[in-house]
PDB file of C-alpha atoms in Angstrom:
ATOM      1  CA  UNK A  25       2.764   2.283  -9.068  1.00 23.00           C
ATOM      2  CA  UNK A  26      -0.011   1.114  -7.231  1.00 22.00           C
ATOM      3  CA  UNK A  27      -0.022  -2.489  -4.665  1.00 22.00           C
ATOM      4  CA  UNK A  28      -3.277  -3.614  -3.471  1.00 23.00           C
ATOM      5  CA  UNK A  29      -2.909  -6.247  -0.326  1.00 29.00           C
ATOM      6  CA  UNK A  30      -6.059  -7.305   1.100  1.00 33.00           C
ATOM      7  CA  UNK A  31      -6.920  -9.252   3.833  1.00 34.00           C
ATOM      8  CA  UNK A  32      -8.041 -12.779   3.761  1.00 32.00           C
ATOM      9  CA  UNK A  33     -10.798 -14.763   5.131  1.00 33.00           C
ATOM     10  CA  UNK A  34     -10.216 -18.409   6.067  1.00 35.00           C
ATOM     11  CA  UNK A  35     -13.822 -20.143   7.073  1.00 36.00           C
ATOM     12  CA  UNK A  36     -14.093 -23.756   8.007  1.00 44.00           C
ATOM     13  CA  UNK A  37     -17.337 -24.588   5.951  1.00 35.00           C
ATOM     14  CA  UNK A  38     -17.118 -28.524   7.370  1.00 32.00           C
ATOM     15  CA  UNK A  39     -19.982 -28.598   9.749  1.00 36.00           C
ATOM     16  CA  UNK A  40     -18.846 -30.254  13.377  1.00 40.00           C
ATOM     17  CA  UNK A  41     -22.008 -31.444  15.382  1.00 39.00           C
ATOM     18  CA  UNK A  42     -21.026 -33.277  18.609  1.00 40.00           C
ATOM     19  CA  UNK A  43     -24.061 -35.170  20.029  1.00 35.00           C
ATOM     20  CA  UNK A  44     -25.626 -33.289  16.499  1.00 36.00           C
ATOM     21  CA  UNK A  45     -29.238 -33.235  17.375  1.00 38.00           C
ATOM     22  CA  UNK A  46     -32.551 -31.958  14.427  1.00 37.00           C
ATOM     23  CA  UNK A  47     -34.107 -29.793  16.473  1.00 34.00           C
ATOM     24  CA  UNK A  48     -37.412 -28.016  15.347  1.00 38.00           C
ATOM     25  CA  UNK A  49     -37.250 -24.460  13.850  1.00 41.00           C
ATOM     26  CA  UNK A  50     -38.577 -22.304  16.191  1.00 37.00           C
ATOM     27  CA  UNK A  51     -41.073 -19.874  14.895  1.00 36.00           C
ATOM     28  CA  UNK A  52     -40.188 -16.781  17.067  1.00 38.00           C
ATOM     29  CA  UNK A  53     -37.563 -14.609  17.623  1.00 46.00           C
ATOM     30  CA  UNK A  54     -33.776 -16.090  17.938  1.00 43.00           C
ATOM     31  CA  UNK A  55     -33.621 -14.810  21.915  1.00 45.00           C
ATOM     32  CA  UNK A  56     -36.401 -16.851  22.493  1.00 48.00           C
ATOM     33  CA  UNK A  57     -35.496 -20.488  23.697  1.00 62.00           C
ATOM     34  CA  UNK A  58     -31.972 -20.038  23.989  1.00 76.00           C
ATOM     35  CA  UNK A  59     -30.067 -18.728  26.797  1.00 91.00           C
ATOM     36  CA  UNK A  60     -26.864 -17.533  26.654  1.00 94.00           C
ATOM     37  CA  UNK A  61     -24.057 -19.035  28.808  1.00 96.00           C
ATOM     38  CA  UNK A  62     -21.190 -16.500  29.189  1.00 97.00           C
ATOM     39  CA  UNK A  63     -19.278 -18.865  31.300  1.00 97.00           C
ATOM     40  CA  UNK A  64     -19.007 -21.868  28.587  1.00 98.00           C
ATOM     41  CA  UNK A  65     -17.681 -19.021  26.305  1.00 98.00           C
ATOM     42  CA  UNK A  66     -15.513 -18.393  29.105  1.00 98.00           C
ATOM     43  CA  UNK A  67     -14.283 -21.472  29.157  1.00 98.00           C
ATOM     44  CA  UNK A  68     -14.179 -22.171  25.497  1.00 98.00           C
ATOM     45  CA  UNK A  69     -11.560 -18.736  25.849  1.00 98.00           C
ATOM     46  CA  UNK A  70      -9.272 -20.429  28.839  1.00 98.00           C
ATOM     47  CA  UNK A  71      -9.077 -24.153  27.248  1.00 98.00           C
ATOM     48  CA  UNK A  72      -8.313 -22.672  23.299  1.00 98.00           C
ATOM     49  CA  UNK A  73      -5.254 -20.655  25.240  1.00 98.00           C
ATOM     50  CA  UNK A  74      -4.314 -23.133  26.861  1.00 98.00           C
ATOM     51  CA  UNK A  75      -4.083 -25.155  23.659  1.00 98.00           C
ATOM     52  CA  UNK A  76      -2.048 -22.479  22.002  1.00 98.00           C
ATOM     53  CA  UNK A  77       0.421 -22.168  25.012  1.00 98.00           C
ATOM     54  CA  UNK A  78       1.064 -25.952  24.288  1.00 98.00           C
ATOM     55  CA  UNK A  79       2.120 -25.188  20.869  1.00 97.00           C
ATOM     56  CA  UNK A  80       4.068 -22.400  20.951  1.00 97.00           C
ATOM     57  CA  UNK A  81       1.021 -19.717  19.570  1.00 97.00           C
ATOM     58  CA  UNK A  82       0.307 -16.279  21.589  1.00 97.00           C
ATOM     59  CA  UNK A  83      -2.849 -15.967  23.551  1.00 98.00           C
ATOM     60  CA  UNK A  84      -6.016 -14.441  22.120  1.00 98.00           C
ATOM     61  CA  UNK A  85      -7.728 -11.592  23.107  1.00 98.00           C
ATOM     62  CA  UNK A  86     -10.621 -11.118  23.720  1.00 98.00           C
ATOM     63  CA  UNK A  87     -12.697  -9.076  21.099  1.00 97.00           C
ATOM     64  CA  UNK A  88     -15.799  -7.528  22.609  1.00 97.00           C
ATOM     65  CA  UNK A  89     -17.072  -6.831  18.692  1.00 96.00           C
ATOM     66  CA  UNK A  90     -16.592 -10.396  17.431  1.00 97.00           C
ATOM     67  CA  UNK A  91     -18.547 -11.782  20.796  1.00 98.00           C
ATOM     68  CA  UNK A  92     -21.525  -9.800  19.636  1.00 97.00           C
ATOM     69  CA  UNK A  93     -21.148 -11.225  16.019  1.00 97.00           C
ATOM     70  CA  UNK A  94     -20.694 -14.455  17.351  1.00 98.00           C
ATOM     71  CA  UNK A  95     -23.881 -14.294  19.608  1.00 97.00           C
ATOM     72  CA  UNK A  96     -26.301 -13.221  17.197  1.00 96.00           C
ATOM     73  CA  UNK A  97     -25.029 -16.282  14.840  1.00 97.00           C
ATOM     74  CA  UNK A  98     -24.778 -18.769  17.986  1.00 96.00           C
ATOM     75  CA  UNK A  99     -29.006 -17.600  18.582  1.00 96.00           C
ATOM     76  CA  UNK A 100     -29.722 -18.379  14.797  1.00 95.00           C
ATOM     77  CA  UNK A 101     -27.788 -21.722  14.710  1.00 95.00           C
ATOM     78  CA  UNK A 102     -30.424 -22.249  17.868  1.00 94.00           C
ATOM     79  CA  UNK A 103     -33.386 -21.059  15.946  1.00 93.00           C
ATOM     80  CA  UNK A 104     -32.374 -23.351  12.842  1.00 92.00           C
ATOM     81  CA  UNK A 105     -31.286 -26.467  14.983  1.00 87.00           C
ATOM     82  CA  UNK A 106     -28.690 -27.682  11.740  1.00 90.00           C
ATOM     83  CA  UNK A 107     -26.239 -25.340  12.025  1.00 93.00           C
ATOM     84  CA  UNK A 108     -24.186 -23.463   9.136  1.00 95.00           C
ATOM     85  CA  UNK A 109     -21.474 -20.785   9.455  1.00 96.00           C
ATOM     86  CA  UNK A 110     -24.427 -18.897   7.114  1.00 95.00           C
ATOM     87  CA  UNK A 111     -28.112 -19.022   6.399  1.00 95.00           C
ATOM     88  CA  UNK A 112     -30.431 -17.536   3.944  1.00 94.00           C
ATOM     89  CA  UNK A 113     -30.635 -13.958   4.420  1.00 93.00           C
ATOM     90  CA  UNK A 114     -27.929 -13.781   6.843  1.00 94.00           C
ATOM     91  CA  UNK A 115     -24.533 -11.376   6.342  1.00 93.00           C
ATOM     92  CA  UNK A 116     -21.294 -13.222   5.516  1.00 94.00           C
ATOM     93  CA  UNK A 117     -18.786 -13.501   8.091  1.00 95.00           C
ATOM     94  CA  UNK A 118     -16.736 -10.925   7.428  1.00 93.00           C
ATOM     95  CA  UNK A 119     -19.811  -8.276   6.890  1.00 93.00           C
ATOM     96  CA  UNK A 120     -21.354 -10.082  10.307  1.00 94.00           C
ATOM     97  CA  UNK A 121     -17.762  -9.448  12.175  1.00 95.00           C
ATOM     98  CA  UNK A 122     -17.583  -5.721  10.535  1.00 92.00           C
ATOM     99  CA  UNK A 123     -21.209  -4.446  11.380  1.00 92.00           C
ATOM    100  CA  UNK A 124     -20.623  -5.585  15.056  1.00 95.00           C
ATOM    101  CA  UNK A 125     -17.950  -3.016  15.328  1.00 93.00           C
ATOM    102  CA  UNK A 126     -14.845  -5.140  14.500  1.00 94.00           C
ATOM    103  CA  UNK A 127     -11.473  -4.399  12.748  1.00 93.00           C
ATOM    104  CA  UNK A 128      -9.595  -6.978  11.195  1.00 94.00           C
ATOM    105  CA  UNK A 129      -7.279  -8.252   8.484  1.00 92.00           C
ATOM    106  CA  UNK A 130      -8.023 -11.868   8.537  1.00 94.00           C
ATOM    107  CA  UNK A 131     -11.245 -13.526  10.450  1.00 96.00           C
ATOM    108  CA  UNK A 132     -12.404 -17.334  10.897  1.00 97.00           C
ATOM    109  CA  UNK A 133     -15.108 -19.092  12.829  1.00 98.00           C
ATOM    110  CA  UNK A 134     -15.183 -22.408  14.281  1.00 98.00           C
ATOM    111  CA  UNK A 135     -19.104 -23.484  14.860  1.00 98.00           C
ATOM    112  CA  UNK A 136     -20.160 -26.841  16.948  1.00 97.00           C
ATOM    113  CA  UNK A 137     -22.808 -28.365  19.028  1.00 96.00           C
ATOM    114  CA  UNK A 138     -22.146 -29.759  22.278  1.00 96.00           C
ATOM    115  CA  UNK A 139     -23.037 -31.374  25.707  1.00 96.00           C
ATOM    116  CA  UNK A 140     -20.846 -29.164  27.587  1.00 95.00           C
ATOM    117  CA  UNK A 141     -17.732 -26.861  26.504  1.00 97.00           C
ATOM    118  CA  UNK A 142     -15.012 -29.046  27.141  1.00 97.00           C
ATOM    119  CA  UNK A 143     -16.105 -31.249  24.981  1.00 97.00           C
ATOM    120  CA  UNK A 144     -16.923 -29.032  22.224  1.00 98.00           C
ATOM    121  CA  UNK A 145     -13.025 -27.735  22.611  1.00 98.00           C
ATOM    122  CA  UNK A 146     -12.153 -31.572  22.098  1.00 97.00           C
ATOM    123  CA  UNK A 147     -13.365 -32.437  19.292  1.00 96.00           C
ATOM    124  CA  UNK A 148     -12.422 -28.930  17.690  1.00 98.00           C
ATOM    125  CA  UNK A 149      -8.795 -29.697  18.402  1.00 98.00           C
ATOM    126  CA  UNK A 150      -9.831 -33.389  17.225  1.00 97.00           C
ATOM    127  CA  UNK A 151     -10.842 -31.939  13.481  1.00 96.00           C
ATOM    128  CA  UNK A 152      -8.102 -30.490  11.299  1.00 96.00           C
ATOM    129  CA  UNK A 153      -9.641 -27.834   9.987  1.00 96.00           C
ATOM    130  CA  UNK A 154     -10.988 -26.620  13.262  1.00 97.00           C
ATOM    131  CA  UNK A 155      -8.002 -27.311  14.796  1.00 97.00           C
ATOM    132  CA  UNK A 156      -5.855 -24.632  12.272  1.00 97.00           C
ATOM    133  CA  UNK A 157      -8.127 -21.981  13.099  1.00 97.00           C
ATOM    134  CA  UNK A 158      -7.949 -22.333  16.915  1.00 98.00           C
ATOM    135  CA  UNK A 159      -4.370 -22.563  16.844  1.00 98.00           C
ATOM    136  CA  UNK A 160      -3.502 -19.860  14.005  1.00 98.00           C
ATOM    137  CA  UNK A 161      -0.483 -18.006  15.274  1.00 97.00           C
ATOM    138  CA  UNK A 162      -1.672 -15.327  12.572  1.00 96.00           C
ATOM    139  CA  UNK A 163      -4.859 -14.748  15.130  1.00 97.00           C
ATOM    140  CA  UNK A 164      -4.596 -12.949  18.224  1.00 97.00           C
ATOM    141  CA  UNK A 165      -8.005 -11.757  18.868  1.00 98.00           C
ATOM    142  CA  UNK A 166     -11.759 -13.609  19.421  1.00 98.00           C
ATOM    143  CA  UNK A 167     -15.066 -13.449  20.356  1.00 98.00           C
ATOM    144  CA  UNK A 168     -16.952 -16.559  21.462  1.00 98.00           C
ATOM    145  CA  UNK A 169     -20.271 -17.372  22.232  1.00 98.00           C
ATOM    146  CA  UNK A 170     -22.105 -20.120  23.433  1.00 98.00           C
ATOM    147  CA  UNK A 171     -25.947 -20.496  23.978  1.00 97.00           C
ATOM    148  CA  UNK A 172     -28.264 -23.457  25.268  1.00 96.00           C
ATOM    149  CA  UNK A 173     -31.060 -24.654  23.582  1.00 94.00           C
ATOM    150  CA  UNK A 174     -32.898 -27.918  23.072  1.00 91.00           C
ATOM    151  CA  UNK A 175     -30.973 -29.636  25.729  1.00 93.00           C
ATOM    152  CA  UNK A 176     -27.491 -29.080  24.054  1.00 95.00           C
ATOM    153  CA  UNK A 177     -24.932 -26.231  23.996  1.00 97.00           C
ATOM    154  CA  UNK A 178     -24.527 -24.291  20.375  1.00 97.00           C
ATOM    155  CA  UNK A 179     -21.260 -22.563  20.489  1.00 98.00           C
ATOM    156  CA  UNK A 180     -19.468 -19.872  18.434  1.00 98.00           C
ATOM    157  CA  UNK A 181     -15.978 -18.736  18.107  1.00 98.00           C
ATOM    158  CA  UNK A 182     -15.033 -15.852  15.810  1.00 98.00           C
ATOM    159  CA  UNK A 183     -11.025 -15.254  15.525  1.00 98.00           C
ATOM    160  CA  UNK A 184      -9.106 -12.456  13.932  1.00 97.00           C
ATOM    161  CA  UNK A 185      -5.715 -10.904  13.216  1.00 95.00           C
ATOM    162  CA  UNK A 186      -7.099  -7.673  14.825  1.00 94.00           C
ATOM    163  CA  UNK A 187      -6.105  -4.037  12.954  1.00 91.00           C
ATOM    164  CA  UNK A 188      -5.690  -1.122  15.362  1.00 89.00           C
ATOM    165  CA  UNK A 189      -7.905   1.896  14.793  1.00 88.00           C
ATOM    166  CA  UNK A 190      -5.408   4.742  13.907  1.00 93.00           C
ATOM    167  CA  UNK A 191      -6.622   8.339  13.204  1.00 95.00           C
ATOM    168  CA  UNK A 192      -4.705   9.683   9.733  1.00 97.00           C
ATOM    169  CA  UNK A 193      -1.770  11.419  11.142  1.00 97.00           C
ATOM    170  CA  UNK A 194      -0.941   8.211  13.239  1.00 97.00           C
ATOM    171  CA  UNK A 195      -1.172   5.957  10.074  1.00 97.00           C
ATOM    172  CA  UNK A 196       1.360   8.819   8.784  1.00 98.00           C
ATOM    173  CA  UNK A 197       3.666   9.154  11.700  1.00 98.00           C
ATOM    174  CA  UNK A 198       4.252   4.827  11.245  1.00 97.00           C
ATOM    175  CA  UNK A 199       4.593   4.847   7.744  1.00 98.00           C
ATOM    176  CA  UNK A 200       7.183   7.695   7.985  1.00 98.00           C
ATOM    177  CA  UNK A 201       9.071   6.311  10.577  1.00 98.00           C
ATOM    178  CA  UNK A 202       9.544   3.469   8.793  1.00 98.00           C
ATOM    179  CA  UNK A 203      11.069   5.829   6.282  1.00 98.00           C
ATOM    180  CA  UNK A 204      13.506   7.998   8.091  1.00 97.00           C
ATOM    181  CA  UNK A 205      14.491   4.151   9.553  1.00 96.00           C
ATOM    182  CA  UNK A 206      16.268   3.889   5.853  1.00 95.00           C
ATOM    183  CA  UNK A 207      18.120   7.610   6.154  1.00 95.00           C
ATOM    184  CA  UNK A 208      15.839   9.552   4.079  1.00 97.00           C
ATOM    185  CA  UNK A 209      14.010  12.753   5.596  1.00 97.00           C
ATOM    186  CA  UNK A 210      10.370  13.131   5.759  1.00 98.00           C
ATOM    187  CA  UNK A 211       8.540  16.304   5.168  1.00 96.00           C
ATOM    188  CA  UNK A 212       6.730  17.981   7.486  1.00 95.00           C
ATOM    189  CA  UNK A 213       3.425  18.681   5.629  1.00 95.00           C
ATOM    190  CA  UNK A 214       1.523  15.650   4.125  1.00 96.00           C
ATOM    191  CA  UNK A 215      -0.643  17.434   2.005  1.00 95.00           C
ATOM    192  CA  UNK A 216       0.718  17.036  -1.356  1.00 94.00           C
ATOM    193  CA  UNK A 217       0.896  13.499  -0.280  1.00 96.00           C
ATOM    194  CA  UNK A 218      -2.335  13.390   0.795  1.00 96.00           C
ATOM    195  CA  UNK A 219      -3.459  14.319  -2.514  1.00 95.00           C
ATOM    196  CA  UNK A 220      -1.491  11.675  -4.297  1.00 95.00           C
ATOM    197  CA  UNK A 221      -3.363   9.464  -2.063  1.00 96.00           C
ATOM    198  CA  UNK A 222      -6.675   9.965  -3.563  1.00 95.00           C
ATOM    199  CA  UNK A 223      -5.453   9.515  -6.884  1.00 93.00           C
ATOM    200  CA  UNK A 224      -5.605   6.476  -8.931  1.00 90.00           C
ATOM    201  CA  UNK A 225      -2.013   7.245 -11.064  1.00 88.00           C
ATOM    202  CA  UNK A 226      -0.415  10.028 -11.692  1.00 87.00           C
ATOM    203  CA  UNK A 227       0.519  13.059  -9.483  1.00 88.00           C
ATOM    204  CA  UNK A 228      -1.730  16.493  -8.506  1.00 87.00           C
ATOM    205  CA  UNK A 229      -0.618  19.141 -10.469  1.00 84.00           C
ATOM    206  CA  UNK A 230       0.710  20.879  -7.227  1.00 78.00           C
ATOM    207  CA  UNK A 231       4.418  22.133  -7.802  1.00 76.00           C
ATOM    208  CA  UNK A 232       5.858  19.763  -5.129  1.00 71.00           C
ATOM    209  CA  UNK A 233       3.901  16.947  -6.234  1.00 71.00           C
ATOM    210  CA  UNK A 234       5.590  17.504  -9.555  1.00 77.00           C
ATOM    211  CA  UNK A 235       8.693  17.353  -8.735  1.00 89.00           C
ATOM    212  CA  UNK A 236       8.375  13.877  -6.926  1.00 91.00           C
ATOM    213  CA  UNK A 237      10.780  11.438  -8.667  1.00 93.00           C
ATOM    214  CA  UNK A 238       8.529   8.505  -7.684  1.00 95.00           C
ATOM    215  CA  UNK A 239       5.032   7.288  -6.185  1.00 95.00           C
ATOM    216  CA  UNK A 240       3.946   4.398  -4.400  1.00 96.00           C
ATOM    217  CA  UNK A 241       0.889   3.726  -3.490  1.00 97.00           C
ATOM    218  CA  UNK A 242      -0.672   1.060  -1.356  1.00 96.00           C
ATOM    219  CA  UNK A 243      -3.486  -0.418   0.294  1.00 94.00           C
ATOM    220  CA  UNK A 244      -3.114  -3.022   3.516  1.00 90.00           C
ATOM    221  CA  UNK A 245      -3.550  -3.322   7.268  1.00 88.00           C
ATOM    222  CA  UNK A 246      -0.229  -4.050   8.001  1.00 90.00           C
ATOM    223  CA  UNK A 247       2.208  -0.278   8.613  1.00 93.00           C
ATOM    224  CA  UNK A 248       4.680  -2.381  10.538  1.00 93.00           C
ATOM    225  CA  UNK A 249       6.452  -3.210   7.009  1.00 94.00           C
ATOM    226  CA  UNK A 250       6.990  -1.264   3.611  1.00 97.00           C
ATOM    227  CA  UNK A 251       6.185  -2.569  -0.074  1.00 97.00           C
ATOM    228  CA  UNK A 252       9.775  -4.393  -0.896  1.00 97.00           C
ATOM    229  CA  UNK A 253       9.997  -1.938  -4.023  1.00 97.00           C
ATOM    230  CA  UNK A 254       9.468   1.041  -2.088  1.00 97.00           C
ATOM    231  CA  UNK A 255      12.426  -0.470   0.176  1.00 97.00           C
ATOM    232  CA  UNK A 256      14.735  -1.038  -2.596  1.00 97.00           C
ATOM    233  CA  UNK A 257      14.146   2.781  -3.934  1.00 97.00           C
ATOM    234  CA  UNK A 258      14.727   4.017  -0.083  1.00 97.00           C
ATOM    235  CA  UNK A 259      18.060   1.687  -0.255  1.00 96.00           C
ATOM    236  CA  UNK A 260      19.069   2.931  -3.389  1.00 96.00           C
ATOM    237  CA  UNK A 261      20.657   6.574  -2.298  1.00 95.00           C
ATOM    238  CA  UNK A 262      18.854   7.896  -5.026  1.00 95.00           C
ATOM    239  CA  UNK A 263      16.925  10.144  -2.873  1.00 97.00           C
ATOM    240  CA  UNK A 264      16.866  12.813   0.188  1.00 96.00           C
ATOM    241  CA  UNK A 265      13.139  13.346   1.145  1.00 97.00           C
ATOM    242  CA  UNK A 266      10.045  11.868   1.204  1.00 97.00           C
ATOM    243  CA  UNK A 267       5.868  13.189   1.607  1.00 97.00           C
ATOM    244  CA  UNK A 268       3.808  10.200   3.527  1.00 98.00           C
ATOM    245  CA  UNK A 269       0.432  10.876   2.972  1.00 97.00           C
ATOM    246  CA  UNK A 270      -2.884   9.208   4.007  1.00 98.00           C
ATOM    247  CA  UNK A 271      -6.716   8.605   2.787  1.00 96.00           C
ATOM    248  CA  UNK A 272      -9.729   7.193   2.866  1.00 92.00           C
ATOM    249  CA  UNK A 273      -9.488   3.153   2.047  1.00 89.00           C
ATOM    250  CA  UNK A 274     -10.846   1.921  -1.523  1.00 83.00           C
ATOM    251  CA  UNK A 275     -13.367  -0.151  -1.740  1.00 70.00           C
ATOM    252  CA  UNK A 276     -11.894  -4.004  -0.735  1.00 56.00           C
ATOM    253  CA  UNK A 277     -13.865  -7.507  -0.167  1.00 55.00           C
ATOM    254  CA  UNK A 278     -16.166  -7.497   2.884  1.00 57.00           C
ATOM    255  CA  UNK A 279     -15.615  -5.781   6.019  1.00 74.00           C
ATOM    256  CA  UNK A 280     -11.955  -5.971   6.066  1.00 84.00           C
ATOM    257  CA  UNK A 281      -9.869  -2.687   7.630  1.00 85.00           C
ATOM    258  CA  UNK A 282      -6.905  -1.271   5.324  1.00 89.00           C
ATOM    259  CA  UNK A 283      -4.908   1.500   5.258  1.00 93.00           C
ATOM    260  CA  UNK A 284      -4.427   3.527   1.837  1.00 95.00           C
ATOM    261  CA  UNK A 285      -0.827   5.219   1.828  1.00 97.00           C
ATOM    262  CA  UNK A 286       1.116   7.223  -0.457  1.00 97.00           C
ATOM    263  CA  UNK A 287       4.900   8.099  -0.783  1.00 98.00           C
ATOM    264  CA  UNK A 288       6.599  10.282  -2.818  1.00 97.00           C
ATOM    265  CA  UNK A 289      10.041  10.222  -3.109  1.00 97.00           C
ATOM    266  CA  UNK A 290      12.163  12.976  -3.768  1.00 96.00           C
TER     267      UNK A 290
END
């Protein structure tokens, strides 16, 4: 039995312009003509906290990865003057977040032009849809940019439910503590599991393998819960042991980081 869960994408595609201004392409590169202001971002950072504190959401962290994303999309808003969370030619969000380096199960960007940051955070908070990303209790990390150019400020803020980079035996080692949490003994040695992994259906023709009573695989970024029907078979004292294996992720939308696990159950 196979569950897929992949991660979702929520981008506001309502364009916010405050003081919106047309401002003529520029015909070189995006560095040139706009200067980037690592203080507004700053600021954009400590007034969006401060926001969440008032209503009850954790802070965000700061994601090195999604600045860089953001930046490079805050210098072509600059470059095109209307801005757009895309352009022609230009990656999607979630491929833009991912090449920069970042790892994430769920990503959104709030885009604006401005006078100065505060009031760019205003009238974010003033728009609904802007608004539920900046306040998303389901976020805990950004990036944010902001960059000056014809005489306003074009700012960028990239948020994400961040997913922790975990080598194969630590994606194990959670998964199959999660297990013994319900009484049943893991083995030792993944590799039978590990080769259920890789498989589509079915089990390797290994003797232990074989002898599995039942598989589950799965694909998400969350190891802090099990599939509910694995958790009813671990609840159902049918079984003593069980082989937690991992591999390589299958192929899911965009740039989104997930975890493929198997468990047999013996």
């Amino acid at each position: 039995m196979a569950i897929l869960r992949q991660g979702l994408i929520l981008c506001l595609f309502t364009v916010l312009a405050v003081s919106f201004v047309r401002a003529q392409r520029l015909q070189s590169r995006p560095e040139a003509g706009a200067q980037a202001l690592p203080s507004a971002a700053e600021q954009l950072l400590a007034l969006a906290n401060e926001a969440r504190k008032a209503q009850g959401a954790p802070p965000l962290q700061w994601d090195p990865a999604l600045a860089a994303a953001a930046l490079n999309h805050c210098r072509r808003m600059a470059v095109e003057g209307e801005i757009a969370h895309r352009y022609g030619g230009e990656l999607s969000l979630t491929e833009r977040g991912g090449q920069a380096g970042a790892h994430f199960s769920l990503i959104e960007e709030n885009i604006a032009i401005g006078s100065y940051p505060a009031l760019i955070h205003q009238s974010w908070m003033q728009s609904p849809g802007h608004r539920t990303n900046l306040l998303n209790p389901q976020v805990d990390h950004v990036g944010i940019a902001a960059v000056a150019a014809h005489g306003v400020i074009y700012a960028v803020a990239d948020y994400s439910r961040a997913v922790p980079v975990l080598s194969q035996a630590q994606v194990e080692d959670a998964i199959a503590g999660l297990v013994r949490a319900s009484g049943v003994s893991v083995l030792s040695d993944p590799a039978t599991a590990r080769a259920a992994c890789v498989l589509d259906h079915g089990l390797p023709s290994e003797r232990s393998a074989l002898q599995a009573q039942f598989v589950m695989r799965w694909q998400g970024a969350d190891l802090t819960h099990l599939p509910p029907d694995l958790v009813s078979r671990l609840a159902s004292g049918r079984y003593r042991q069980a082989a937690v294996g991992n591999c390589a992720p299958k192929s899911a939308e965009g740039s989104f980081t997930a975890y493929h696990v198997a468990v047999l159950l013996y």
